[in-house]
Every structure is written in structure tokens, then in C-alpha cells.
Amino acid sequence: MLRVLAVDDEVPALEELTYLLRADPRIEEVACAGDAPSALRDLSRMLVSRDRLDAVFLDIRMPGLDGLDFTRLLTGFAEPPEVVFVTAHDDCAVTAYELGALDYLLKPVRPERLSEAVRRVDEAVHRAVPPGEGTPGPPDEDEMIPVELGGRTRLVSRRAVTHVEAQGDYVRLHTGDGSYLVRMPLVVLARRWEEAGFIRIHRSTLVASAHISELRFDGGRASVQVGQELLPVSRRHTREVRDLLVRRFRHAEHADGERDE
């Protein structure tokens, strides 16, 4: 069963597309978005919470970020969904297929034509993900997080993130060149990024262990040096952080010893 996202800035068109998709027995769930930035935010939340999204059915001509730009941004994700364009314009088909679109439907959408597009999505998804395999990629794969900055959408690499701070319903991603506010719970991000080496050092702080350069103790209080910042470690997480750094130090010693032999 497929999980898809329908995107169109025109409400009647979005309602019609959603109705047709939900009527298809191969589709389990249909989410909706009224523009491309909202669709990117929905996609990001799905990926972070390990929810599966198999395909996006979207319009091309939308205000702000259009469907083609949206598809270009998808290339930054480790496992982007399939893309099916649903548009009233036939002059973008070549560009759409160059971007890797699976199908290109013209409005008004005929049910049998949409059914054929769903069949293509179903075949592509089951060809790419063998039965029994999960959707998350390997831990060493990078992940791109879409963030809004000055009315524009930018992709931030997980590898560039040094630490994350909880701020109410949001998290602030800190990188070497700035910080970005993203609407998602810290607990969800911590679970998603655990295999990539991010550890909890405080109930409101998540740190990329690769960016920790030093562990300090002062008057019974622990802190870690991350870039130019000194971040406090709660008593609850002190042993976990210390054990992690000890293991990393021993691994480095072992690797150096093997090189010297």
C-alpha cells in the first residue's frame, strides 16, 4: 500500500486530485499541501519520524517555490519519493523528465490516466524496496533538512550540524555558518539521528559526537567543547557522554597502533 502527498495551490484542483487518489485501492494514505514549502516541511517531518512517503503528486505553476524547484530540492534527500506532475501546462514535460519525474499528467486529470501513474509508482516503489527491508538509509548516509530562511527554502546537511537545541515546539540546528529554526520535536530528531552519532547531553540539547573535542569537569559539573561553544552536560547524561568519548579515544589509539605496525 502506498503513502502519497498531493500538492496544488488551487483548492478545487487539490480536492479533486485527493479524491481520485483516495479512491485507488493501492493507496493507503493521502496527505495534502497547498504549496511547495508546506510540502517540504511535511516531507521533512515524515522522514525525521521515519514515516514512509512513496510519491508526491504535484502541480508545476505555483507561487513562490514551483513544482520544478521542489523536485530539484528533493535530490538532497537520501531517499526521495517518486514525483508525478499534475499540471495544466504541457511545456515543462522535458524538464520534468530530466529531473527524474516518473510521470506527467495534464489537467483535467482522467481517472484512468491517474490510475496508470499510480501503477508506475507502485512498480517503482516495490522495485526499489524489496520486501522486509526498512526505509531508513545506512547510518553513514547524509540527510538534508529543508529550512526556511528569509522566505526561501534551503537544505541544511546533517553532517554540518554540530548541535541542536530545543526551543518550545521547535529545534534550532547549529552549524559552523549559522543556526536554523525547524518545527519538530527534539525527541523525534534524537531518535532519528542516534545512529548517525548524535547523543543527548541534556534534556534540551543534542550533540553530534564527532564535533565534541573535549569533556570538562568543573566543581562536579560536566561540559563539552563543541567548536567555539562550551555546552553543559546534565548529571543524567554525564556517564553516557564520558563512556562514548573513552570508546572513541581507545578506538583512535587502536587505529594508530595498527598503522605503526
Coordinates of C-alpha atoms in Angstrom, one line a residue, residues 27-184:
I27 CA -3.1 3.9 -1.9
E28 CA -3.2 3.7 1.9
E29 CA -2.9 7.4 2.8
V30 CA -3.0 10.7 1.0
A31 CA -1.6 13.8 2.7
C32 CA -2.3 17.3 1.3
A33 CA -0.3 20.6 0.9
G34 CA -1.4 23.9 -0.6
D35 CA 2.1 24.9 -1.7
A36 CA 5.6 23.5 -2.2
P37 CA 7.2 24.9 1.0
S38 CA 4.5 23.3 3.1
A39 CA 5.1 20.0 1.2
L40 CA 8.8 20.2 2.0
R41 CA 8.0 20.7 5.7
D42 CA 5.6 17.8 5.6
L43 CA 8.2 15.6 3.9
S44 CA 10.9 16.6 6.4
R45 CA 8.7 15.7 9.3
M46 CA 7.8 12.3 7.7
L47 CA 11.5 11.4 7.2
V48 CA 12.6 12.5 10.6
S49 CA 9.8 10.5 12.3
R50 CA 10.7 7.5 10.0
D51 CA 7.3 7.7 8.3
R52 CA 7.3 6.4 4.7
L53 CA 6.4 8.6 1.7
D54 CA 6.3 6.9 -1.6
A55 CA 5.3 9.6 -4.1
V56 CA 4.4 13.3 -4.5
F57 CA 1.7 14.3 -7.0
L58 CA 2.1 18.0 -7.6
D59 CA 1.4 21.0 -9.8
I60 CA 4.1 22.9 -11.6
R61 CA 3.0 26.5 -11.7
M62 CA 2.6 27.6 -8.0
P63 CA 3.5 30.9 -6.4
G64 CA 6.9 31.1 -4.8
L65 CA 8.6 27.7 -5.0
D66 CA 7.2 25.9 -8.0
G67 CA 7.0 22.2 -8.7
L68 CA 10.2 22.0 -10.7
D69 CA 12.2 23.8 -8.0
F70 CA 10.6 21.5 -5.4
T71 CA 11.8 18.5 -7.4
R72 CA 15.3 19.8 -7.6
L73 CA 15.4 20.2 -3.8
L74 CA 14.3 16.5 -3.4
T75 CA 17.7 15.4 -4.8
G76 CA 19.2 16.4 -1.5
F77 CA 17.3 13.7 0.4
A78 CA 18.8 10.3 1.0
E79 CA 15.6 8.6 -0.2
P80 CA 13.4 11.0 -2.2
P81 CA 9.9 10.0 -3.1
E82 CA 8.8 9.4 -6.7
V83 CA 7.4 12.5 -8.4
V84 CA 4.4 12.7 -10.6
F85 CA 3.5 16.1 -12.1
V86 CA -0.2 17.0 -12.4
T87 CA -0.4 20.3 -14.4
A88 CA -2.4 22.3 -17.0
H89 CA 0.8 23.2 -18.8
D90 CA 2.4 20.9 -21.4
D91 CA 5.6 23.0 -22.0
C92 CA 7.6 21.6 -19.0
A93 CA 7.4 17.9 -19.7
V94 CA 11.0 17.6 -21.0
T95 CA 12.4 19.5 -17.9
A96 CA 10.2 17.3 -15.7
Y97 CA 11.6 14.1 -17.0
E98 CA 15.2 15.4 -16.9
L99 CA 14.6 16.0 -13.2
G100 CA 13.6 12.3 -12.9
A101 CA 9.8 12.7 -12.8
L102 CA 8.1 9.3 -13.0
D103 CA 5.0 10.6 -14.9
Y104 CA 3.5 13.8 -16.3
L105 CA -0.3 14.2 -16.2
L106 CA -2.3 17.0 -17.8
K107 CA -5.4 18.6 -16.2
P108 CA -8.2 17.9 -16.2
V109 CA -7.0 14.5 -14.9
R110 CA -8.7 11.5 -16.3
P111 CA -9.2 8.7 -13.6
E112 CA -7.7 6.0 -15.9
R113 CA -4.6 8.1 -16.6
L114 CA -4.1 8.8 -12.9
S115 CA -4.5 5.0 -12.3
E116 CA -1.7 4.4 -14.7
A117 CA 0.5 6.8 -12.9
V118 CA -0.2 5.1 -9.6
R119 CA 0.7 1.8 -11.2
R120 CA 4.0 3.2 -12.2
V121 CA 4.6 4.5 -8.7
D122 CA 3.7 1.1 -7.2
E123 CA 6.1 -0.7 -9.5
A124 CA 8.9 1.7 -8.9
V125 CA 8.5 1.5 -5.1
H126 CA 8.4 -2.3 -4.9
R127 CA 11.3 -2.5 -7.3
A128 CA 13.4 -0.1 -5.1
V129 CA 12.4 -1.6 -1.7
P130 CA 12.5 -5.4 -1.5
P131 CA 10.0 -7.0 0.9
G132 CA 11.2 -7.0 4.5
E133 CA 13.6 -4.0 4.1
G134 CA 13.0 -0.8 6.0
T135 CA 13.1 2.7 4.5
P136 CA 15.9 4.4 6.6
G137 CA 19.2 4.5 4.8
P138 CA 22.6 3.4 6.2
P139 CA 23.9 5.4 9.2
D140 CA 26.7 7.0 7.2
E141 CA 24.3 8.5 4.6
D142 CA 23.9 12.2 4.9
E143 CA 20.4 13.7 5.3
M144 CA 19.2 17.1 4.1
I145 CA 16.8 19.1 6.2
P146 CA 14.7 21.8 4.5
V147 CA 14.7 25.1 6.4
E148 CA 13.0 28.4 5.6
L149 CA 15.3 31.5 5.6
G150 CA 14.1 34.9 4.6
G151 CA 11.1 33.5 2.6
R152 CA 13.3 31.0 0.8
T153 CA 13.8 27.3 1.4
R154 CA 17.3 26.0 2.0
L155 CA 18.6 22.5 2.5
V156 CA 21.0 22.0 5.5
S157 CA 23.2 19.0 5.6
R158 CA 23.0 16.8 8.8
R159 CA 26.8 16.5 8.7
A160 CA 27.1 20.3 9.0
V161 CA 25.1 20.3 12.2
T162 CA 27.2 20.5 15.4
H163 CA 24.4 20.5 17.9
V164 CA 20.7 21.0 18.3
E165 CA 18.7 22.9 21.0
A166 CA 15.1 22.5 21.8
Q167 CA 13.0 25.8 21.7
G168 CA 9.4 25.0 22.5
D169 CA 7.8 23.2 19.6
Y170 CA 10.9 23.9 17.5
V171 CA 14.5 22.9 17.4
R172 CA 17.4 25.1 16.4
L173 CA 20.1 23.5 14.3
H174 CA 23.5 24.9 14.8
T175 CA 26.2 24.7 12.1
G176 CA 29.5 26.4 11.5
D177 CA 27.9 29.2 9.5
G178 CA 24.7 29.9 11.4
S179 CA 21.6 28.4 13.0
Y180 CA 18.2 27.5 11.7
L181 CA 14.8 27.1 13.4
V182 CA 12.9 24.0 12.4
R183 CA 9.4 22.9 13.6
M184 CA 9.9 19.4 15.0

